[in-house]
Coordinates of C-alpha atoms in Angstrom, one line a residue:
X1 CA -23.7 -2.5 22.9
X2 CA -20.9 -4.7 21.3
X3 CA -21.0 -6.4 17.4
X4 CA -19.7 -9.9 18.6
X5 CA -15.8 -9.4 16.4
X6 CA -15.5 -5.6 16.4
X7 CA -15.7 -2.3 17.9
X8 CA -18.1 -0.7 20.6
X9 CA -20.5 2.5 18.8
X10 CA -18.7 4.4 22.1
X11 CA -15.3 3.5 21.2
X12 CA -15.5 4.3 17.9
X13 CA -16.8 7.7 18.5
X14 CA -14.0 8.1 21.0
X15 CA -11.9 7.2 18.3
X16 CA -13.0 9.9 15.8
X17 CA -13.3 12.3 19.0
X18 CA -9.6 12.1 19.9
X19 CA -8.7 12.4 16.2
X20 CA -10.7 14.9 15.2
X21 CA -9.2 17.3 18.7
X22 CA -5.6 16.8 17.2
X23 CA -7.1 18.1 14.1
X24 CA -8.9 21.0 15.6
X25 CA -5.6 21.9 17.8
X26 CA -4.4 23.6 14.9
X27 CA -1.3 21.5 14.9
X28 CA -2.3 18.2 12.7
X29 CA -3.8 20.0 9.3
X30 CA -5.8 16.6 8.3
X31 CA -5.4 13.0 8.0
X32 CA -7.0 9.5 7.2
X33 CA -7.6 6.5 9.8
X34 CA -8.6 3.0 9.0
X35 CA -9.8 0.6 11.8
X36 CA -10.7 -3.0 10.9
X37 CA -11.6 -5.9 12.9
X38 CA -13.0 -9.0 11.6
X39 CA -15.3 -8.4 9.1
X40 CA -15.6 -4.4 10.4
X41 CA -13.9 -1.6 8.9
X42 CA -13.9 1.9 9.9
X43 CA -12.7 4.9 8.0
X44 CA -12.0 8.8 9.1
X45 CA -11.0 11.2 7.0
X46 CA -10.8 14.5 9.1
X47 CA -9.2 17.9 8.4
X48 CA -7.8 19.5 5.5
X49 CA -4.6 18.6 2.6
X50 CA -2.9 21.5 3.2
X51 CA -2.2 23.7 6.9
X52 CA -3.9 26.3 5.2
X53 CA -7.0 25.0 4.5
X54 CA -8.4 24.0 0.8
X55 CA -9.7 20.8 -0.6
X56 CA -10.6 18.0 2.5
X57 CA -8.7 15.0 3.4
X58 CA -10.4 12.4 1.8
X59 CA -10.3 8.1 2.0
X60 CA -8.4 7.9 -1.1
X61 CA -6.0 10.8 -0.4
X62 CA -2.5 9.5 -1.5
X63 CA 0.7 9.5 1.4
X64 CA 4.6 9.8 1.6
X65 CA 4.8 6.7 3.3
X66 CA 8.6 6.7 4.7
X67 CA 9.8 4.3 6.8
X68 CA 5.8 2.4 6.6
X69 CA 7.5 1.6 3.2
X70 CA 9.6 -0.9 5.2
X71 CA 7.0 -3.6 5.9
X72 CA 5.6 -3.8 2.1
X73 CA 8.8 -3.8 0.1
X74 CA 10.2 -6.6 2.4
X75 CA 7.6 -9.1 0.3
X76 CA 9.2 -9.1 -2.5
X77 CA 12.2 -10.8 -0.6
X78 CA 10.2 -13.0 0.9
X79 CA 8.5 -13.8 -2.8
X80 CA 11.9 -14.7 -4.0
X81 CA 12.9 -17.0 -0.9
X82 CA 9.4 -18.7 -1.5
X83 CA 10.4 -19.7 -4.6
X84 CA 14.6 -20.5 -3.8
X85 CA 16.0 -18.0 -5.4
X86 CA 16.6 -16.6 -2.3
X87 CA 18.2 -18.7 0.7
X88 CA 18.6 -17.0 4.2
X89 CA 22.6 -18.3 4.7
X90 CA 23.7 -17.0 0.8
X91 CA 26.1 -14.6 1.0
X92 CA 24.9 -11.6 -1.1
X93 CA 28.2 -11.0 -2.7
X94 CA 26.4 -13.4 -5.9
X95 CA 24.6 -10.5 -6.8
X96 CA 26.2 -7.6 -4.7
X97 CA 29.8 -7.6 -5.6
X98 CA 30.0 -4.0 -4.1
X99 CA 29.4 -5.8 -0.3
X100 CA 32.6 -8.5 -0.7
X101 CA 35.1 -8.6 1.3
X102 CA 34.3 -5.8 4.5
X103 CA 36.1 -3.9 6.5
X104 CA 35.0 -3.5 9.8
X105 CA 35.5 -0.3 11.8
X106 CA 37.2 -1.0 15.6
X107 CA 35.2 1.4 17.1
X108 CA 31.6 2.8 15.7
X109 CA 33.1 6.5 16.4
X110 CA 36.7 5.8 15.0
X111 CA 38.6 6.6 11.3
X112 CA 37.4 5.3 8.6
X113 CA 40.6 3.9 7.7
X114 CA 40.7 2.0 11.0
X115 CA 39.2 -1.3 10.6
X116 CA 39.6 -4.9 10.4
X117 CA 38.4 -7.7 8.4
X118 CA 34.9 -8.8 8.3
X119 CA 34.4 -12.1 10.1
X120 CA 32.1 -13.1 7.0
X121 CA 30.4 -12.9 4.3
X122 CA 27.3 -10.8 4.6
X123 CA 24.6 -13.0 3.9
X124 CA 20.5 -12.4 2.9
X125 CA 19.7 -13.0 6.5
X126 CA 21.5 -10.1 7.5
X127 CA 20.0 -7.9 5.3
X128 CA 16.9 -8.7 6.0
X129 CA 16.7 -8.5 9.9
X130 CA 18.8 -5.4 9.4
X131 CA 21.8 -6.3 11.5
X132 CA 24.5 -6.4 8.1
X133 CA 26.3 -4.2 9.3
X134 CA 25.6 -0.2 8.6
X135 CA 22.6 1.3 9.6
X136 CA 21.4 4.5 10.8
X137 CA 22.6 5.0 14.3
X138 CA 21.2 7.8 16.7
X139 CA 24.2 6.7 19.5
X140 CA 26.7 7.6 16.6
X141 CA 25.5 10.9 15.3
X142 CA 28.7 13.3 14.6
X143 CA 30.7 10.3 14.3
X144 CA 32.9 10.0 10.7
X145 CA 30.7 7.2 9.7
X146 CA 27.8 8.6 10.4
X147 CA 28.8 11.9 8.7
X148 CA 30.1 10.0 5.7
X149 CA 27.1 8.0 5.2
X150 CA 24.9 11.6 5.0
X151 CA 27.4 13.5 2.6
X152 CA 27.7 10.4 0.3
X153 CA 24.3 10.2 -0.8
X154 CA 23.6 7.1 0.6
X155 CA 20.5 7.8 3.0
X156 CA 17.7 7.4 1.4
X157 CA 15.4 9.8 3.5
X158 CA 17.5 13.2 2.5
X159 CA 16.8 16.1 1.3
X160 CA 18.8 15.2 -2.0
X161 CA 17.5 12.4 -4.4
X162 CA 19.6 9.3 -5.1
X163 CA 21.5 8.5 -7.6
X164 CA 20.6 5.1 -9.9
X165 CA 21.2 1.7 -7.8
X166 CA 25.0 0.7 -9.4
X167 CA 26.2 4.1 -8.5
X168 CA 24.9 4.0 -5.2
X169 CA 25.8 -0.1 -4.7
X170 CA 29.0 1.4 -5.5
X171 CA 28.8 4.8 -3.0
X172 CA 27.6 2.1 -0.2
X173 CA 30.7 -0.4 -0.9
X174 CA 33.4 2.6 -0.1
X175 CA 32.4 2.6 3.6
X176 CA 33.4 0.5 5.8
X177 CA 31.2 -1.5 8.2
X178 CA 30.3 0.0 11.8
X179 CA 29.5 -3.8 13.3
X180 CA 30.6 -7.2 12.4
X181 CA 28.3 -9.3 10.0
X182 CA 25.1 -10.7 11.7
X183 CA 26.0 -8.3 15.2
X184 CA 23.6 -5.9 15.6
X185 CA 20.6 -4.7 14.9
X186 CA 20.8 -1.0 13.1
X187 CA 18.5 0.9 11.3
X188 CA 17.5 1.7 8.0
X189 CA 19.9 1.0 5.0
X190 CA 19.7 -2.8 4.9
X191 CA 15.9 -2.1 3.4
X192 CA 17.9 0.1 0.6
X193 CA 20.6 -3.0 0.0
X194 CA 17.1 -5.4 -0.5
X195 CA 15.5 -3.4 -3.0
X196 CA 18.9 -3.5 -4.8
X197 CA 19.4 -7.2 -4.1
X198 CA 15.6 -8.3 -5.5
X199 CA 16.0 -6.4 -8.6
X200 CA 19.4 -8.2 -9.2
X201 CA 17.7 -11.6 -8.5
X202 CA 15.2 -11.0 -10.6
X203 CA 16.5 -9.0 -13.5
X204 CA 13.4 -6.6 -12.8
X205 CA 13.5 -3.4 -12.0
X206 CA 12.5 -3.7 -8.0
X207 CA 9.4 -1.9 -8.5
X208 CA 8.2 -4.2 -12.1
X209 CA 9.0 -7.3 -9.6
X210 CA 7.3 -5.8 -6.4
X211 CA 4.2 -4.4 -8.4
X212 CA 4.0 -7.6 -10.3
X213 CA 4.3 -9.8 -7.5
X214 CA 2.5 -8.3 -4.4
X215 CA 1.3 -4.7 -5.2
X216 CA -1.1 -6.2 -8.1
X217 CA -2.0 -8.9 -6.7
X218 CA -3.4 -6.8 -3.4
X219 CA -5.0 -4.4 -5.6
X220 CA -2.7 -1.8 -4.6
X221 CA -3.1 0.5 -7.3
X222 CA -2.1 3.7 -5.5
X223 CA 1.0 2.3 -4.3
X224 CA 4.5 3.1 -6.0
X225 CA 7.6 5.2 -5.8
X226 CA 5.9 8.1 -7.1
X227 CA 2.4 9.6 -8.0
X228 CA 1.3 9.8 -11.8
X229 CA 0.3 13.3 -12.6
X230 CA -3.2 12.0 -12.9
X231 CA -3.7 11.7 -9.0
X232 CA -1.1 14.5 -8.1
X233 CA -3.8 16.6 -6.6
X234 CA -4.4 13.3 -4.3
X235 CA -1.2 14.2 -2.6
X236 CA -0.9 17.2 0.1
X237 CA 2.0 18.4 0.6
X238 CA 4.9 16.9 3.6
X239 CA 5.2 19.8 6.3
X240 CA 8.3 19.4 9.0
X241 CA 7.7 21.9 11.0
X242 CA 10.0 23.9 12.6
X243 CA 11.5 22.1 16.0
X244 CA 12.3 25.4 17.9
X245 CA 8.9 27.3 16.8
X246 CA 6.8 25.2 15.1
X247 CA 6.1 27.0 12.1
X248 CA 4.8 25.1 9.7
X249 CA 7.6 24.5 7.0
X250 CA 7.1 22.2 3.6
X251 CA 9.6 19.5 3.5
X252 CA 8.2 18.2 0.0
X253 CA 5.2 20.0 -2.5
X254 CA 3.4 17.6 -5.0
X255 CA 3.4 18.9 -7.9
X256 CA 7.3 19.1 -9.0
X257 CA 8.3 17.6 -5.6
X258 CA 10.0 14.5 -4.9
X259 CA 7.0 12.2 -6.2
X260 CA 5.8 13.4 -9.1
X261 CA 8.3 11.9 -11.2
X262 CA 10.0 8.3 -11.3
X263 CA 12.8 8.6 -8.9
X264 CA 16.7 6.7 -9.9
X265 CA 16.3 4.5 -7.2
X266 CA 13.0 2.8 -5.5
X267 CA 13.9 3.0 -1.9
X268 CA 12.6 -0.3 0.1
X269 CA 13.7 2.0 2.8
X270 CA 11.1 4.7 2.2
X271 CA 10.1 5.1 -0.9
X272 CA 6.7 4.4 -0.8
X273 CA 3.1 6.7 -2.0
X274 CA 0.1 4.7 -0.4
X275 CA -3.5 4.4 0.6
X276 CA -5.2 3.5 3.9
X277 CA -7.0 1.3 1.7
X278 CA -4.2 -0.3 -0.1
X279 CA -2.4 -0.5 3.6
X280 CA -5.2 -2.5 4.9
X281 CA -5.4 -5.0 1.7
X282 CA -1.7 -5.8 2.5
X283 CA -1.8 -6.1 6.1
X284 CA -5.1 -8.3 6.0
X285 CA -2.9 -10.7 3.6
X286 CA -0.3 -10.9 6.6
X287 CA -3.0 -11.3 8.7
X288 CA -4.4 -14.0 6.8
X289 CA -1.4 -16.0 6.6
X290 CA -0.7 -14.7 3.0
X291 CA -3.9 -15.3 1.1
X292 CA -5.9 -12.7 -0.5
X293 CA -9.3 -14.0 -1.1
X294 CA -8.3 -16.9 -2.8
X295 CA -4.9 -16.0 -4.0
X296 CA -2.0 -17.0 -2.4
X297 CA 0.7 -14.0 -2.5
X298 CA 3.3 -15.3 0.6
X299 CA 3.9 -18.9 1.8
X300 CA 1.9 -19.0 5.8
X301 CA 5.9 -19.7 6.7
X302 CA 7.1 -16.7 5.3
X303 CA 4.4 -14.4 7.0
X304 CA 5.3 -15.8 10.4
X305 CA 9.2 -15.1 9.3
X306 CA 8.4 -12.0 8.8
X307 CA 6.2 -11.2 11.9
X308 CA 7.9 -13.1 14.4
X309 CA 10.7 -11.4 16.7
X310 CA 13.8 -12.5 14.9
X311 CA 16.4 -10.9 17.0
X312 CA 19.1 -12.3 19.8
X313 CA 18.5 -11.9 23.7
X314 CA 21.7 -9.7 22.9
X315 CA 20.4 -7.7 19.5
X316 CA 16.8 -6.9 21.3
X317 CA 18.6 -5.3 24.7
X318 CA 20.6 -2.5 22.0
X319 CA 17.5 -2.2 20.4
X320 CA 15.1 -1.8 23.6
X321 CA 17.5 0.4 25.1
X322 CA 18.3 2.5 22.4
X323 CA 14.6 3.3 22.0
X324 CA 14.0 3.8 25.4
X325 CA 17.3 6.2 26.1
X326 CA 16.2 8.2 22.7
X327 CA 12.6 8.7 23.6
X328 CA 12.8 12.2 24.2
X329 CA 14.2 12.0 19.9
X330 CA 11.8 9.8 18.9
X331 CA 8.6 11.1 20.9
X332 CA 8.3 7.6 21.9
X333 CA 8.5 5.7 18.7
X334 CA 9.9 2.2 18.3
X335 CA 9.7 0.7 21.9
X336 CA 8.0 -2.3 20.7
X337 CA 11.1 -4.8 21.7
X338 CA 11.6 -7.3 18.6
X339 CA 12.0 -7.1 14.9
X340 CA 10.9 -9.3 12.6
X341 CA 11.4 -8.9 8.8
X342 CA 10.9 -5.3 7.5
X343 CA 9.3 -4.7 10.9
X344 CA 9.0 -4.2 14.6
X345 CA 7.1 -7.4 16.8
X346 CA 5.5 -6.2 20.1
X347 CA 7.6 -8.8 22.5
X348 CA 6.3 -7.4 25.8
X349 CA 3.5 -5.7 26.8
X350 CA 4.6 -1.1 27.3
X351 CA 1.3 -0.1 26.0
X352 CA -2.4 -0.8 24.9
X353 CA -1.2 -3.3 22.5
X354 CA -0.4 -7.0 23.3
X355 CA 2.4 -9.3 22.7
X356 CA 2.8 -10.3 19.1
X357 CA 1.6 -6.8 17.6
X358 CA 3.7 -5.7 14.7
X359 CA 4.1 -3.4 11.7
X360 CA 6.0 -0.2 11.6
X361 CA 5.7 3.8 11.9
X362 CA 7.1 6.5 9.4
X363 CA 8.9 10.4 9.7
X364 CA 5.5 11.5 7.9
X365 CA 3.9 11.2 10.3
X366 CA 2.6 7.4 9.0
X367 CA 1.7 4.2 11.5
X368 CA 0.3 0.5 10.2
X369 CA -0.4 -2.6 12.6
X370 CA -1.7 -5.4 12.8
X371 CA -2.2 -7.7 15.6
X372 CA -2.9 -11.3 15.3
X373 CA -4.3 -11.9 18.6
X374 CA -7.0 -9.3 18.5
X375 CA -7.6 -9.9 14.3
X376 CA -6.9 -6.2 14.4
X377 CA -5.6 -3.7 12.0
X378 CA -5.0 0.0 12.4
X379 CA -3.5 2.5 9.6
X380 CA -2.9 6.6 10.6
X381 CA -1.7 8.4 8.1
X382 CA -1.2 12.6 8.2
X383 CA 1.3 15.1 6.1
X384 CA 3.2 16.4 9.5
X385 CA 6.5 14.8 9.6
X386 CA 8.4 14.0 13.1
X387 CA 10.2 17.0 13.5
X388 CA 7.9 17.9 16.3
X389 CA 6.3 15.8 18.7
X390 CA 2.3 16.3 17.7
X391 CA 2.2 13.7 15.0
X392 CA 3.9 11.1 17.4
X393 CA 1.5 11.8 19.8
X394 CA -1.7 11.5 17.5
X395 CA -0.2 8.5 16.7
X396 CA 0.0 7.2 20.2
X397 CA -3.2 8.5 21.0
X398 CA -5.0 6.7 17.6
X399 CA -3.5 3.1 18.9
X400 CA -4.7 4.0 22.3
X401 CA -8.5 5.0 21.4
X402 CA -8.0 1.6 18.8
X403 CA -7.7 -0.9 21.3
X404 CA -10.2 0.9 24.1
X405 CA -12.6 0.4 21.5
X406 CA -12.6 -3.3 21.4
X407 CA -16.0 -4.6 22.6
X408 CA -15.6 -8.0 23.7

C-alpha cells in the first residue's frame, strides 16, 4: 500500500524493527531517527539517554554532533561567497596571515624541518574542498606530522579543549604542510581554518555570523557549540566504548563536560550540539535549492557547489582508496567517492543509495543525508562513538531499511 511520494507502512515498520533490535542488543543504549520524503516525515525515538537506563530518548534530545558538524558550518562560507566577500581563487593569507608563505614537507612521513616551498598561495578553494594542505591522515599515523599535529593542540576532536582561534591560527602556522596547495584531498582541519577564516571576514564571532545567518533563519534553535544549562538534561552523555572489551566507557558527561560551557574556539570541524529536527530543517533547505519556506538562506548555485563532487579524477582515486583500504578502521564509513563542500557526494553506486546522495557521518555515532533524486532525507543520531563497530553498523543498517522503504 504506497502514499504516492513517501514510504511503504511495511518499510517503515522495518525501519523501526531494525532500529529498535540494535537497541535491544544491549549494545546501542538509545537514539533518535528522522525519515522524510516529500511532504512525509517520520520520527523514532527508541531506547534510553544513558547505557544504564533512566530517562528515554526523546525527539528533541540534544547530540554531539562531530564531524555531522561539517556540512552546516560550511554555510556560512558559502553566505559570505554569495555576497563577494568571499572569492574561490583569494588567497587566504588577507585574513590568515598565519597560512603565508608554506613550507612543504618532501615526504608526508619525513622531518619537519625537511621541506620546500609552497607552489602557492593557499587560497579559499582549498580550504573549502579540504585539499589545503594538512589534514588528518590515517596512511600517516606515527609519522612526525601527524604526531605534532595531536601534541600541538591543533585537532579539534581531542580529548583536550582548544585554545582561542589567534593562538591556535598561530599553533596551525608552525607546521609545515604535508601536500602542495590545491593536491590532495585530506581530512578534517580545513573545516577548523573556515571557521577561523569567516569570523575574520566578518568581524563576528563564527558562531554570531553562522547563528545569524543560517542557524536562525532555519529555526535551529538547539544548534550551537555548546548546550545552555537550561536543556543540559537534553543531552546523554558520549560513551566510546572500550575497542578490546567493549565496556561501555564515557568519553564526555553533560553536566560539567565539554558542552556545557562556551568553548575558546567553535570548531566548523566538529563542534556542533544538534536536533534531528533542526538537522532536517537544514538539509530540506539544501534540498530545496536554498529556500526555507519563503526565505532564501543560500544562492541555488551555492547549494549545487556545495553538493556536487568537486574533486580531480586524481583527488577522488586517494580518497576512494583510502576509504576502501581503511575499512576495517572506519567500519565502512566514507566510501561514498566525491566531496563536495563540507561534504561527501555519492559518485557511484556501493550501496542502497544512488548517485548524487550526499551529507556526512560523525565519531558519535551521528549520520545526515539527503538525496536529490529520491527528495529524501535521513538523520541517525545515538551517544555511542566509533570506537567500536555497532554504531557504524546501525548506521548502515538505518540507510539500508531507509531506501527499502521507498514505495514507488
Amino acid at each position: 500500500m504506497g502514499t504516492g511520494n513517501g514510504f511503504s507502512k511495511a518499510g517503515l515498520d522495518r525501519v523501526r524493527d531494525v532500529l529498535a533490535r540494535h537497541v535491544e542488543s544491549g549494545r546501542i543504549p538509545g537514539l533518535v531517527a528522522l525519515v522524510s520524503r516529500g511532504d512525509e516525515t517520520h520520527v523514532e525515538a527508541i531506547g534510553t539517554m544513558r547505557h544504564e537506563g533512566g530517562a528515554p530518548m526523546r525527539r528533541d534530545t540534544i547530540f554531539r554532533m562531530a564531524s555531522t558538524t561539517k556540512p552546516v558550518t560550511m554555510a556560512a562560507a558559502m553566505v559570505l561567497l554569495d555576497e563577494c566577500r568571499l572569492r574561490l581563487d583569494d588567497p587566504v593569507e588577507r585574513w590568515l596571515p598565519e597560512l603565508a608563505d608554506r613550507r612543504v614537507l618532501k615526504r608526508i612521513d619525513g622531518p619537519l624541518d625537511d621541506t620546500v616551498p609552497a607552489r602557492r598561495p593557499i587560497t579559499v578553494r582549498d580550504l573549502l574542498t579540504s585539499t589545503f594542505g594538512l589534514g588528518i591522515d590515517l596512511t600517516a599515523l606515527g609519522s612526525p606530522i601527524m604526531t605534532a599535529i595531536f601534541e600541538r593542540g591543533v585537532f579539534s576532536q581531542g580529548a583536550t579543549p582548544l585554545p582561542e582561534p589567534d593562538e591556535w591560527m598561530r599553533r596551525l602556522g608552525m607546521l609545515p604542510l604535508m601536500r602542495q596547495p590545491g593536491e590532495h584531498w585530506q581530512y578534517h582541519l580545513s573545516h577548523d581554518v573556515l571557521g577561523v577564516l569567516v569570523a575574520r571576514v566578518s568581524g563576528l564571532p563564527f558562531e554570531t555570523f553562522l547563528r545569524e545567518r543560517v542557524l536562525d533563519p532555519l529555526g535551529m534553535k538547539d544548534t550551537g557549540f555548546h548546550v545552555p544549562a537550561g536543556k543540559i538534561d537534553r543531552l546523554p552523555p558520549s560513551y566510546a566504548p572500550d575497542p578490546q572489551t567493549g565496556e561501555f566507557t564515557v568519553w564526555d558527561e553533560a553536566v560539567g563536560g565539554q558542552y556545557s560551557a562556551p568553548p575558546a574556539f567553535q570548531a566548523g570541524g566538529g563542534g556542533l550540539v544538534s536536533t534531528a529536527d533542526d538537522y532536517h530543517a537544514y538539509f530540506r533547505m539544501l534540498l530545496n535549492h536554498g529556500m526555507h519556506g519563503t526565505e532564501r538562506i543560500l544562492s541555488r548555485p551555492a547549494v549545487q557547489l556545495m553538493t556536487t563532487n568537486r574533486l580531480t579524477p586524481e583527488q577522488e582515486t586517494a580518497r576512494t582508496a583510502l576509504a576502501r583500504n581503511a575499512v576495517h578502521v572506519s567500519f565502512g564509513q566514507g566510501q561514498q567517492g566525491g566531496w563536495g563542500f563540507g561534504m561527501a557526494v555519492r559518485t557511484y553506486r556501493g550501496d542502497y543509495a544512488p548517485i548524487g546522495q550526499f551529507g556526512w557521518d560523525g565519531g558519535t555515532g551521528t549520520s545526515a543525508y539527503a538525496d536529490p533524486n529520491e527528495q529524501l532525507t535521513g538523520i541517525l543520531l545515538t551517544q555511542v562513538g566509533l570506537s567500536i563497530p555497532d554504531p557504524a553498523q546501525l548506521i548502515h543498517d538505518f540507510w539500508t531499511t531507509l531506501y527499502q522503504a521507498i514505495d514507488d
